[in-house]
Short mmCIF file of C-alpha atoms in Angstrom, two decimals:
data_model
loop_
_atom_site.label_atom_id
_atom_site.label_comp_id
_atom_site.label_asym_id
_atom_site.label_seq_id
_atom_site.Cartn_x
_atom_site.Cartn_y
_atom_site.Cartn_z
CA MET O 565 117.52 120.67 110.80
CA ASN O 566 119.84 120.41 107.81
CA ILE O 567 118.78 117.06 106.37
CA PRO O 568 120.23 115.90 103.02
CA THR O 569 117.72 114.68 100.46
CA SER O 570 118.72 111.03 100.81
CA LEU O 571 119.18 109.38 103.77
CA ARG O 572 122.78 98.64 108.01
CA ARG O 573 124.40 95.14 109.14
CA ALA O 574 123.91 91.79 107.48
CA LYS O 575 123.19 89.33 110.22
CA THR O 576 120.78 86.55 110.97
CA PRO O 577 117.48 88.24 111.92
CA VAL O 578 116.73 88.40 115.61
CA ALA O 579 113.46 86.61 116.35
CA LEU O 580 111.38 88.15 119.07
CA THR O 581 108.15 86.65 120.31
CA ALA O 582 105.26 89.02 120.72
CA ALA O 583 101.50 88.87 120.67
CA VAL O 584 98.08 90.16 121.53
CA LEU O 585 97.97 93.72 122.56
CA LEU O 586 95.49 93.31 125.38
CA ALA O 587 93.75 96.61 124.69
CA VAL O 588 93.85 96.73 120.92
CA SER O 589 90.23 95.90 120.20
CA ALA O 590 90.27 98.80 117.73
CA CYS O 591 92.61 96.76 115.56
CA GLY O 592 90.05 93.97 115.40
CA SER O 593 90.51 90.21 115.24
CA ALA O 594 89.15 87.27 113.38
CA GLU O 595 86.33 87.06 115.90
CA ALA O 596 85.70 90.77 116.34
CA GLY O 597 82.27 92.26 115.79
CA PRO O 598 81.31 94.58 112.96
CA ASP O 599 82.53 97.60 114.92
CA GLY O 600 85.96 96.05 115.38
CA SER O 601 85.44 95.35 119.07
CA GLY O 602 85.88 92.01 120.73
CA GLY O 603 85.97 90.25 124.04
CA GLU O 604 88.89 90.66 126.38
CA ASP O 605 89.83 86.99 125.96
CA GLU O 606 90.37 87.33 122.19
CA LYS O 607 93.99 87.03 121.11
CA LEU O 608 96.03 87.78 118.03
CA SER O 609 98.49 85.35 116.52
CA GLY O 610 100.77 85.26 113.51
CA THR O 611 103.98 86.97 112.45
CA VAL O 612 105.27 90.48 111.80
CA GLN O 613 108.31 90.60 109.52
CA VAL O 614 110.60 93.63 109.80
CA ASP O 615 113.91 94.13 107.99
CA GLY O 616 116.19 96.90 106.76
CA SER O 617 118.47 99.44 108.41
CA SER O 618 120.66 98.17 111.23
CA THR O 619 120.64 101.70 112.61
CA VAL O 620 116.87 101.53 113.06
CA ALA O 621 116.95 97.86 114.15
CA PRO O 622 117.55 98.64 117.85
CA LEU O 623 114.51 100.92 117.76
CA SER O 624 112.24 98.30 116.21
CA THR O 625 113.73 95.65 118.49
CA VAL O 626 112.78 97.68 121.57
CA ALA O 627 109.31 98.20 120.11
CA ALA O 628 109.00 94.43 119.65
CA GLU O 629 110.29 93.71 123.16
CA LEU O 630 107.82 96.14 124.74
CA PHE O 631 105.04 94.74 122.58
CA GLN O 632 106.08 91.27 123.74
CA ALA O 633 105.72 92.29 127.38
CA GLU O 634 101.99 92.71 126.78
CA ASN O 635 101.55 90.01 124.12
CA ALA O 636 102.53 86.40 123.73
CA ASP O 637 101.30 84.85 120.48
CA VAL O 638 102.69 87.00 117.70
CA GLU O 639 106.23 86.47 116.44
CA VAL O 640 108.06 89.64 115.40
CA THR O 641 111.34 89.20 113.52
CA VAL O 642 113.73 92.13 113.12
CA GLY O 643 116.33 91.60 110.39
CA THR O 644 119.29 93.83 109.56
CA SER O 645 120.08 93.61 105.86
CA GLY O 646 120.67 97.37 105.49
CA THR O 647 118.35 100.10 104.28
CA GLY O 648 118.84 99.23 100.62
CA GLY O 649 118.64 95.49 101.22
CA GLY O 650 115.53 95.99 103.32
CA PHE O 651 113.75 97.95 100.61
CA GLU O 652 114.63 95.24 98.10
CA LYS O 653 112.91 92.61 100.28
CA PHE O 654 110.03 94.95 101.05
CA CYS O 655 109.30 95.79 97.43
CA HIS O 656 109.35 92.07 96.60
CA GLY O 657 106.64 91.51 99.21
CA GLU O 658 108.84 89.59 101.64
CA THR O 659 108.35 91.86 104.68
CA ASP O 660 105.60 93.83 106.40
CA ILE O 661 107.75 96.76 107.56
CA SER O 662 111.02 98.16 106.25
CA ASN O 663 113.39 100.00 108.60
CA ALA O 664 115.23 102.88 106.94
CA SER O 665 117.86 105.39 108.01
CA ARG O 666 117.12 107.49 104.93
CA ALA O 667 114.08 108.23 102.82
CA ILE O 668 113.14 105.75 100.11
CA GLU O 669 114.81 106.57 96.78
CA ASP O 670 113.08 106.91 93.43
CA VAL O 671 114.44 103.63 92.06
CA GLU O 672 113.23 101.79 95.17
CA ALA O 673 109.82 103.45 95.04
CA SER O 674 109.54 102.42 91.39
CA ALA O 675 110.35 98.82 92.29
CA CYS O 676 107.55 98.88 94.86
CA ARG O 677 105.08 100.32 92.35
CA LEU O 678 105.94 97.61 89.82
CA LYS O 679 105.11 94.99 92.45
CA GLY O 680 101.95 96.79 93.58
CA VAL O 681 103.36 97.44 97.05
CA GLU O 682 101.77 100.48 98.71
CA TYR O 683 103.30 101.92 101.84
CA GLN O 684 103.56 105.00 104.04
CA GLU O 685 106.70 106.67 105.34
CA LEU O 686 106.56 107.06 109.14
CA GLN O 687 109.26 109.03 110.95
CA VAL O 688 109.54 107.34 114.36
CA ALA O 689 112.64 109.00 115.88
CA GLY O 690 115.65 111.19 115.23
CA ASP O 691 119.33 110.32 115.31
CA GLY O 692 122.66 112.10 115.55
CA LEU O 693 124.99 110.13 113.35
CA SER O 694 128.12 109.84 115.50
CA VAL O 695 131.78 110.10 114.48
CA VAL O 696 133.71 107.99 116.99
CA VAL O 697 137.28 107.33 118.05
CA SER O 698 138.81 105.03 120.64
CA LYS O 699 138.34 105.87 124.30
CA ASP O 700 142.15 105.80 124.48
CA ASN O 701 142.39 108.67 122.00
CA ASP O 702 143.24 111.74 124.11
CA PHE O 703 144.18 114.21 121.39
CA VAL O 704 140.95 114.91 119.48
CA GLU O 705 137.61 116.11 120.82
CA CYS O 706 136.14 117.90 117.79
CA LEU O 707 136.52 117.89 114.01
CA THR O 708 135.28 120.37 111.45
CA VAL O 709 133.15 119.27 108.52
CA ASP O 710 136.05 120.28 106.27
CA GLN O 711 138.37 117.94 108.17
CA LEU O 712 135.85 115.10 107.88
CA ARG O 713 135.62 115.75 104.16
CA MET O 714 139.41 115.80 103.83
CA ILE O 715 139.55 112.37 105.50
CA TRP O 716 136.59 110.68 103.80
CA GLN O 717 136.38 112.21 100.32
CA PRO O 718 136.99 110.02 97.25
CA GLY O 719 140.68 109.54 96.57
CA SER O 720 141.79 110.80 99.99
CA LYS O 721 145.26 109.61 100.96
CA ILE O 722 145.09 110.89 104.54
CA ASP O 723 146.49 108.05 106.67
CA ASN O 724 147.93 109.85 109.69
CA TRP O 725 146.27 112.07 112.27
CA ASN O 726 148.99 114.74 111.88
CA GLN O 727 147.84 115.19 108.28
CA VAL O 728 144.42 116.21 109.60
CA ASP O 729 145.84 118.76 112.03
CA ALA O 730 149.51 119.50 112.65
CA ALA O 731 148.72 119.67 116.37
CA PHE O 732 147.73 116.00 116.35
CA PRO O 733 150.42 113.38 116.99
CA ASP O 734 152.16 111.15 114.48
CA GLN O 735 149.53 108.42 114.81
CA GLU O 736 148.29 106.12 112.05
CA LEU O 737 144.66 106.81 111.09
CA GLU O 738 142.70 103.57 110.81
CA LEU O 739 139.23 103.99 109.31
CA SER O 740 136.15 101.80 109.75
CA GLY O 741 132.63 102.43 108.53
CA PRO O 742 129.43 101.05 107.01
CA GLY O 743 129.30 99.42 103.61
CA THR O 744 127.66 100.76 100.49
CA ASN O 745 124.33 99.03 101.16
CA SER O 746 123.88 101.09 104.29
CA GLY O 747 121.57 104.07 104.67
CA THR O 748 124.13 105.47 107.09
CA PHE O 749 126.76 105.35 104.34
CA ASP O 750 124.35 107.10 101.96
CA TYR O 751 123.56 109.81 104.50
CA PHE O 752 127.11 110.45 105.67
CA THR O 753 128.58 110.67 102.18
CA GLU O 754 125.95 113.16 101.02
CA ALA O 755 126.13 115.24 104.21
CA VAL O 756 129.94 115.38 104.36
CA ASN O 757 131.12 114.91 100.77
CA GLY O 758 128.16 116.50 98.99
CA GLU O 759 127.16 113.44 96.97
CA GLU O 760 125.53 110.19 98.01
CA GLY O 761 128.00 107.32 97.67
CA ALA O 762 131.04 109.58 97.24
CA SER O 763 133.69 108.14 99.56
CA ARG O 764 137.19 106.83 99.74
CA THR O 765 137.16 103.05 99.48
CA ASP O 766 140.32 102.07 101.36
CA TYR O 767 138.69 101.63 104.76
CA ALA O 768 137.33 98.63 106.70
CA ALA O 769 133.74 98.55 105.44
CA ASN O 770 131.19 96.41 107.23
CA GLU O 771 127.40 96.22 107.51
CA ASP O 772 127.86 94.90 111.07
CA ASP O 773 128.11 97.85 113.46
CA ASP O 774 129.61 95.66 116.19
CA LEU O 775 132.61 95.00 113.92
CA ILE O 776 132.98 98.74 113.32
CA VAL O 777 132.98 99.22 117.10
CA GLN O 778 135.71 96.57 117.41
CA GLY O 779 137.79 98.16 114.66
CA VAL O 780 137.66 101.63 116.18
CA SER O 781 138.01 100.69 119.84
CA GLY O 782 140.91 98.36 119.11
CA SER O 783 143.17 101.13 117.80
CA VAL O 784 144.23 104.44 119.35
CA GLY O 785 144.20 105.90 115.84
CA GLY O 786 140.86 104.38 114.87
CA MET O 787 137.89 106.37 113.57
CA GLY O 788 134.46 105.36 112.35
CA TYR O 789 130.85 106.49 112.11
CA PHE O 790 127.39 105.02 112.74
CA GLY O 791 124.08 105.77 114.44
CA HIS O 792 124.27 107.29 117.91
CA SER O 793 122.63 104.32 119.65
CA TYR O 794 125.69 102.18 118.87
CA TYR O 795 127.89 104.78 120.54
CA GLU O 796 125.60 104.77 123.58
CA GLU O 797 125.86 100.99 123.78
CA ASN O 798 129.67 101.14 123.61
CA LYS O 799 130.65 104.42 125.25
CA ASP O 800 132.83 102.55 127.74
CA LYS O 801 135.30 102.02 124.87
CA LEU O 802 134.44 104.79 122.39
CA LYS O 803 134.40 108.58 122.36
CA ALA O 804 131.94 110.53 120.21
CA LEU O 805 133.44 113.63 118.63
CA ALA O 806 131.78 117.02 118.51
CA ILE O 807 131.36 118.42 114.98
CA ASP O 808 132.00 122.02 113.92
CA SER O 809 130.01 123.03 110.85
CA GLY O 810 131.03 126.69 111.19
CA ASP O 811 129.31 127.73 114.40
CA GLY O 812 131.54 125.95 116.90
CA CYS O 813 131.85 122.39 118.18
CA VAL O 814 128.52 120.64 118.86
CA ALA O 815 128.18 117.18 120.38
CA PRO O 816 125.44 114.75 119.24
CA THR O 817 123.05 115.31 122.17
CA VAL O 818 119.26 114.99 122.20
CA GLN O 819 118.82 118.75 122.34
CA ALA O 820 121.32 119.41 119.54
CA VAL O 821 119.61 116.89 117.26
CA GLN O 822 116.13 118.24 118.01
CA ASP O 823 117.07 121.91 117.57
CA GLY O 824 119.11 121.25 114.43
CA SER O 825 122.41 122.60 115.78
CA TYR O 826 124.18 119.24 115.31
CA LYS O 827 124.86 119.87 111.64
CA PRO O 828 125.01 118.22 109.20
CA LEU O 829 124.71 114.80 110.85
CA ALA O 830 121.26 114.98 112.48
CA ARG O 831 118.79 112.81 110.60
CA PRO O 832 115.29 111.35 110.77
CA LEU O 833 114.71 107.60 111.13
CA PHE O 834 111.82 105.83 109.43
CA ILE O 835 109.73 102.72 109.24
CA TYR O 836 107.80 101.90 106.06
CA PRO O 837 104.76 99.70 106.76
CA LYS O 838 103.04 97.99 103.82
CA ALA O 839 99.39 99.03 103.50
CA SER O 840 98.16 95.53 102.65
CA SER O 841 99.85 94.12 105.77
CA LEU O 842 97.34 96.05 107.88
CA GLU O 843 94.86 93.36 106.86
CA LYS O 844 96.73 91.17 109.34
CA PRO O 845 95.51 92.23 112.81
CA GLU O 846 98.86 91.39 114.42
CA VAL O 847 100.68 93.77 112.06
CA ALA O 848 98.10 96.52 112.56
CA ALA O 849 98.40 96.12 116.34
CA PHE O 850 102.20 96.30 116.26
CA ILE O 851 102.22 99.44 114.12
CA GLU O 852 99.62 101.10 116.36
CA TYR O 853 101.73 100.23 119.39
CA TYR O 854 104.90 101.57 117.73
CA VAL O 855 103.23 104.90 116.95
CA GLU O 856 101.41 105.32 120.26
CA ASN O 857 104.57 104.60 122.25
CA ASN O 858 107.16 106.20 119.98
CA LYS O 859 108.59 108.46 122.70
CA SER O 860 109.29 105.71 125.25
CA ILE O 861 110.58 103.40 122.51
CA ALA O 862 113.04 106.04 121.27
CA GLU O 863 114.26 106.86 124.76
CA LYS O 864 114.76 103.21 125.71
CA ALA O 865 116.68 102.59 122.46
CA HIS O 866 118.88 105.69 123.00
CA PHE O 867 117.48 107.63 120.06
CA VAL O 868 116.06 111.14 119.93
CA PRO O 869 112.30 111.27 120.52
CA LEU O 870 110.06 113.20 118.16
CA ASN O 871 109.01 116.70 119.13
CA ALA O 872 105.32 117.59 119.39
CA GLU O 873 105.04 118.69 115.76
CA GLN O 874 106.77 115.55 114.48
CA ASP O 875 104.59 113.36 116.70
CA ALA O 876 101.45 114.95 115.28
CA GLU O 877 102.76 114.37 111.75
CA LEU O 878 103.47 110.72 112.57
CA ARG O 879 99.88 110.16 113.68
CA LYS O 880 98.59 111.89 110.56
CA ASP O 881 100.80 109.63 108.42
CA LEU O 882 99.43 106.56 110.22
CA ASP O 883 95.91 107.69 109.29
CA ALA O 884 97.09 108.01 105.67
CA LEU O 885 98.42 104.44 105.79
CA LYS O 886 95.06 103.18 107.07
CA ALA O 887 93.30 105.05 104.27
CA LYS O 888 95.51 103.33 101.68
CA GLN O 889 94.69 99.94 103.17
CA GLU O 890 90.97 100.65 103.11
CA SER O 891 90.90 101.96 99.53
#
């Protein structure tokens, strides 16, 4: 899979109530025995604080909802301050888990080190970043990477669809997309324009994906981009375009993301748990649940599940996180 080296919506966090994982004696509790086991009546309580990428938020929200179905006394909050905003909170010790639609950057990792925050990167799903137009748009089904670059590159003055392709009608091009604090923005700009953050600025930028959906669906000439789950949630009013990177038009399907043919917009999605937060049994239980059930969580949230090799790597990374907490 062609993944660029770097890989979203500011809203009030969604509070979800969750609690004791009935069969998580391995995670221990305040009353557990020396071997970490405990009676079946023992319960966890407390909070798990998650923030970061709004692309990953639906994934972590589903994880919290499923966790809640088996638990009742732990509160899990899932905030959406963007990948960059999430790492800022995380490295200041404000959250237990940071959602990210790109890998942590050097400056963010340095901020965590300065605060003594240890963590582990866990890839929990894949995503095909989707380029979308209005459902009422009947003249475009596929764009080349070169056409995307022509539209979105810094300084672009393309404002009509017939400037993209002479076969397209004389229709105003109205662009919407994520803001600069978004991991999706970082990923798209590097994948399409060759440099993270390189983008035209005269478009409707918003960290709230629902507003991007409204902007695109409300105009025949609208175009935008975001994580595929938001397309799935709104496909009654949006159309996802196939992308041609040189080998023909490829739609953002599960198979195309897993086999790497949806280039260059297939990407991994991450959570970053803080090692010290594992000292809280409720956090340890939630992370264990997330990892053990990653396939069903991804499918329910309309993301691409990990393949067998990626799943094995995820479990190995969880062991590495536990080792950091114990050291």
